[in-house]
Amino acid sequence: RKEVEQDPGPFNVPEGATVAFNCTYSNSASQSFFWYRQDCRKEPKLLMSVYSSGNEDGRFTAQLNRASQYISLLIRDSKLSDSATYLCVANNAGNMLTFGGGTRLMVKP
Amino acid sequence: NAGVTQTPKFRVLKTGQSMTLLCAQDMNHEYMYWYRQDPGMGLRLIHYSVGEGTTAKGEVPDGYNVSRLKKQNFLLGLESAAPSQTSVYFCASSDNGDSSAGAQYFGPGTRLTVL
């Protein structure tokens, strides 16, 4: 079993839709969590950190449920430019990140 | 700030050749990492460094060596390239402060093909 698991998708949604991605992690000692965005043939870029209380950055909302070892990312009012692969990431210890395989999002006009 | 930079951007090698990939960061980060990314495999850690003069093995270290002689630079060497090392290589860095919670910042990548 992978330490960080994501549905690979692709998620095909129309512009303006709301889409949610889920992620589960197996290491209960994981200390912090992130969502990264990766465009085709580009490097991963930090989208947002994920806090237990939930956090929002514009159209993006991240949630963490430690009891269920579950992380989510909600994107509201999807834009064409949101099309990318979204990576769920856990920091286990000592700044060592474990990456999920990614969820591909395609926003269509 | 340039952030994390990598050279070269692209390279084609023949089996058995050697090369060095250079990573540089200008954020004064303590930690640096080398990953490879292959289709269907996600990001896999090759080697990492927790400070100048230190290196450690990651998940897939075989066939690679690294050096961190200066805090801002992290070199990845392939002594005798093999076709299995065809991949995209990403360098990343992070600081060890509590505020960052360990977030890593990536360079643009090096696309390596070994024939």
Short mmCIF file of C-alpha atoms in Angstrom, two decimals:
data_model
loop_
_atom_site.label_atom_id
_atom_site.label_comp_id
_atom_site.label_asym_id
_atom_site.label_seq_id
_atom_site.Cartn_x
_atom_site.Cartn_y
_atom_site.Cartn_z
CA ARG A 1 0.00 0.00 0.00
CA LYS A 2 1.32 3.44 -0.92
CA GLU A 3 1.91 5.83 1.97
CA VAL A 4 -0.06 8.60 0.27
CA GLU A 5 -2.88 7.53 -2.02
CA GLN A 6 -4.83 9.60 -4.51
CA ASP A 7 -7.35 8.86 -7.24
CA PRO A 8 -5.34 9.46 -10.43
CA GLY A 9 -8.40 10.72 -12.34
CA PRO A 10 -8.64 12.38 -14.75
CA PHE A 11 -11.40 14.58 -13.42
CA ASN A 12 -13.05 16.30 -16.39
CA VAL A 13 -15.14 19.29 -15.29
CA PRO A 14 -16.68 22.30 -17.04
CA GLU A 15 -15.52 25.82 -16.31
CA GLY A 16 -17.19 27.21 -13.22
CA ALA A 17 -17.69 23.81 -11.60
CA THR A 18 -16.67 22.89 -8.08
CA VAL A 19 -14.38 19.89 -7.82
CA ALA A 20 -12.97 18.04 -4.82
CA PHE A 21 -9.95 15.78 -4.55
CA ASN A 22 -9.32 13.39 -1.71
CA CYS A 23 -6.16 11.82 -0.39
CA THR A 24 -5.42 9.30 2.34
CA TYR A 25 -2.15 8.76 4.16
CA SER A 26 -1.00 5.72 6.13
CA ASN A 27 1.67 7.14 8.42
CA SER A 28 -0.08 8.45 11.52
CA ALA A 29 3.15 10.19 12.56
CA SER A 30 2.99 12.52 9.54
CA GLN A 31 3.42 16.02 10.86
CA SER A 32 2.37 18.41 8.11
CA PHE A 33 0.66 18.25 4.76
CA PHE A 34 0.63 20.13 1.49
CA TRP A 35 -1.01 20.30 -1.89
CA TYR A 36 1.29 20.88 -4.83
CA ARG A 37 0.31 21.64 -8.40
CA GLN A 38 2.26 20.26 -11.35
CA ASP A 39 1.70 21.37 -14.92
CA CYS A 40 2.69 19.11 -17.80
CA ARG A 41 6.48 18.92 -18.17
CA LYS A 42 7.00 21.41 -15.33
CA GLU A 43 8.15 21.23 -11.74
CA PRO A 44 5.78 20.75 -8.78
CA LYS A 45 4.80 24.07 -7.20
CA LEU A 46 3.48 24.54 -3.68
CA LEU A 47 -0.22 25.36 -3.83
CA MET A 48 -1.02 25.47 -0.13
CA SER A 49 -0.29 23.95 3.23
CA VAL A 50 -3.04 21.99 4.95
CA TYR A 51 -3.97 22.74 8.56
CA SER A 52 -6.16 20.78 10.95
CA SER A 53 -8.54 23.70 11.25
CA GLY A 54 -8.95 23.88 7.50
CA ASN A 55 -7.66 26.73 5.43
CA GLU A 56 -8.75 28.70 2.40
CA ASP A 57 -6.81 30.57 -0.25
CA GLY A 58 -9.12 32.27 -2.71
CA ARG A 59 -11.01 29.57 -4.60
CA PHE A 60 -9.06 26.77 -2.91
CA THR A 61 -9.95 25.13 0.40
CA ALA A 62 -7.91 22.41 2.08
CA GLN A 63 -9.04 20.20 4.94
CA LEU A 64 -7.21 17.71 7.14
CA ASN A 65 -8.86 14.98 9.21
CA ARG A 66 -6.18 13.38 11.36
CA ALA A 67 -8.54 10.82 12.90
CA SER A 68 -9.39 9.42 9.46
CA GLN A 69 -5.96 10.23 7.97
CA TYR A 70 -7.65 12.03 5.13
CA ILE A 71 -6.87 15.25 3.27
CA SER A 72 -9.03 17.10 0.78
CA LEU A 73 -8.74 19.95 -1.69
CA LEU A 74 -11.80 21.81 -2.94
CA ILE A 75 -11.61 24.08 -5.98
CA ARG A 76 -14.55 26.42 -6.56
CA ASP A 77 -15.40 28.19 -9.81
CA SER A 78 -12.90 26.15 -11.83
CA LYS A 79 -10.88 28.00 -14.45
CA LEU A 80 -9.26 26.59 -17.58
CA SER A 81 -5.93 27.50 -15.99
CA ASP A 82 -6.64 25.12 -13.09
CA SER A 83 -6.00 22.18 -15.43
CA ALA A 84 -2.99 20.39 -13.95
CA THR A 85 -2.00 17.46 -11.77
CA TYR A 86 -2.51 17.99 -8.03
CA LEU A 87 -0.12 16.22 -5.68
CA CYS A 88 -1.02 15.38 -2.09
CA VAL A 89 2.08 15.46 0.12
CA ALA A 90 2.85 14.38 3.69
CA ASN A 91 5.84 15.47 5.77
CA ASN A 92 6.74 12.44 7.85
CA ALA A 93 9.76 13.66 9.78
CA GLY A 94 12.89 15.67 9.29
CA ASN A 95 11.58 17.52 6.26
CA MET A 96 11.18 14.27 4.30
CA LEU A 97 8.15 14.52 2.04
CA THR A 98 6.11 11.62 0.71
CA PHE A 99 4.26 12.41 -2.50
CA GLY A 100 1.05 10.88 -3.74
CA GLY A 101 0.84 9.85 -7.36
CA GLY A 102 -1.23 12.88 -8.26
CA THR A 103 -4.77 13.59 -9.44
CA ARG A 104 -5.18 14.98 -12.92
CA LEU A 105 -7.74 17.75 -13.44
CA MET A 106 -8.95 18.88 -16.84
CA VAL A 107 -11.22 21.92 -16.95
CA LYS A 108 -13.13 22.20 -20.22
CA PRO A 109 -14.75 25.33 -21.74
CA ASN B 1 15.63 35.74 -6.12
CA ALA B 2 16.00 33.00 -8.72
CA GLY B 3 14.89 30.31 -6.24
CA VAL B 4 16.12 26.89 -7.32
CA THR B 5 17.93 26.56 -10.63
CA GLN B 6 19.14 23.46 -12.44
CA THR B 7 21.61 22.91 -15.25
CA PRO B 8 21.45 21.53 -17.84
CA LYS B 9 17.78 21.57 -18.85
CA PHE B 10 18.19 18.69 -21.31
CA ARG B 11 20.85 16.09 -21.94
CA VAL B 12 21.26 12.97 -24.06
CA LEU B 13 23.89 10.44 -23.00
CA LYS B 14 25.10 7.15 -24.35
CA THR B 15 25.18 4.13 -22.07
CA GLY B 16 28.31 4.20 -19.92
CA GLN B 17 28.90 7.94 -20.14
CA SER B 18 29.09 10.06 -17.02
CA MET B 19 27.63 13.43 -16.19
CA THR B 20 26.91 15.82 -13.35
CA LEU B 21 23.68 17.71 -12.78
CA LEU B 22 24.00 20.99 -10.91
CA CYS B 23 21.43 22.44 -8.56
CA ALA B 24 21.72 25.88 -6.99
CA GLN B 25 19.46 27.74 -4.56
CA ASP B 26 19.65 31.31 -3.34
CA MET B 27 17.18 31.02 -0.44
CA ASN B 28 19.80 30.03 2.16
CA HIS B 29 18.01 26.72 2.69
CA GLU B 30 19.68 24.04 4.79
CA TYR B 31 18.04 21.03 3.13
CA MET B 32 18.41 20.00 -0.49
CA TYR B 33 17.06 17.00 -2.39
CA TRP B 34 17.32 15.17 -5.69
CA TYR B 35 14.25 13.37 -7.08
CA ARG B 36 13.49 11.52 -10.25
CA GLN B 37 10.05 11.41 -11.82
CA ASP B 38 8.98 8.66 -14.19
CA PRO B 39 5.57 8.09 -15.79
CA GLY B 40 3.32 6.16 -13.43
CA MET B 41 5.92 6.21 -10.62
CA GLY B 42 5.56 9.68 -9.13
CA LEU B 43 8.43 11.47 -7.45
CA ARG B 44 11.11 9.27 -5.89
CA LEU B 45 13.87 10.59 -3.66
CA ILE B 46 17.40 9.74 -4.82
CA HIS B 47 19.64 11.49 -2.27
CA TYR B 48 19.31 14.40 0.08
CA SER B 49 21.39 16.69 2.25
CA VAL B 50 20.57 18.27 5.60
CA GLY B 51 23.41 20.76 5.44
CA GLU B 52 26.70 21.70 3.86
CA GLY B 53 29.09 18.75 3.78
CA THR B 54 26.38 16.14 4.51
CA THR B 55 24.57 13.71 2.22
CA ALA B 56 22.26 10.75 2.73
CA LYS B 57 20.56 8.08 0.63
CA GLY B 58 16.94 8.29 -0.35
CA GLU B 59 14.60 5.69 -1.80
CA VAL B 60 16.47 5.00 -5.08
CA PRO B 61 20.17 5.90 -4.61
CA ASP B 62 21.84 3.17 -6.69
CA GLY B 63 23.81 4.44 -9.67
CA TYR B 64 24.00 8.00 -8.34
CA ASN B 65 26.38 9.99 -6.17
CA VAL B 66 25.98 13.45 -4.68
CA SER B 67 28.05 16.18 -3.11
CA ARG B 68 27.22 19.29 -1.09
CA LEU B 69 30.48 21.21 -0.82
CA LYS B 70 28.71 24.57 -0.61
CA LYS B 71 25.41 25.30 1.11
CA GLN B 72 23.86 26.71 -2.04
CA ASN B 73 24.85 23.88 -4.40
CA PHE B 74 23.91 20.21 -4.60
CA LEU B 75 25.46 18.08 -7.33
CA LEU B 76 24.08 14.79 -8.67
CA GLY B 77 26.49 12.53 -10.52
CA LEU B 78 25.92 9.57 -12.78
CA GLU B 79 29.15 7.62 -13.04
CA SER B 80 28.09 5.17 -15.76
CA ALA B 81 24.71 6.04 -17.24
CA ALA B 82 22.19 3.30 -18.01
CA PRO B 83 18.95 3.46 -20.04
CA SER B 84 17.02 2.89 -16.79
CA GLN B 85 18.23 6.33 -15.66
CA THR B 86 16.27 8.03 -18.43
CA SER B 87 14.01 10.30 -16.44
CA VAL B 88 13.20 13.84 -15.38
CA TYR B 89 15.36 14.93 -12.46
CA PHE B 90 14.15 17.57 -10.01
CA CYS B 91 16.14 19.31 -7.35
CA ALA B 92 14.39 20.84 -4.35
CA SER B 93 15.29 22.75 -1.21
CA SER B 94 13.67 23.56 2.11
CA ASP B 95 14.57 25.36 5.27
CA ASN B 96 14.42 23.81 8.72
CA GLY B 97 12.30 26.48 10.33
CA ASP B 98 9.00 25.73 11.99
CA SER B 99 7.15 28.27 9.86
CA SER B 100 7.66 26.39 6.63
CA ALA B 101 6.61 23.00 8.09
CA GLY B 102 9.00 21.38 5.66
CA ALA B 103 7.62 22.67 2.36
CA GLN B 104 10.03 22.07 -0.50
CA TYR B 105 10.66 24.33 -3.49
CA PHE B 106 11.58 22.75 -6.78
CA GLY B 107 13.84 23.62 -9.66
CA PRO B 108 12.61 23.43 -13.28
CA GLY B 109 14.01 19.95 -13.88
CA THR B 110 16.54 18.24 -16.14
CA ARG B 111 15.30 15.89 -18.85
CA LEU B 112 17.86 13.13 -19.29
CA THR B 113 17.78 10.48 -22.00
CA VAL B 114 20.24 7.60 -21.93
CA LEU B 115 20.54 5.73 -25.22
#
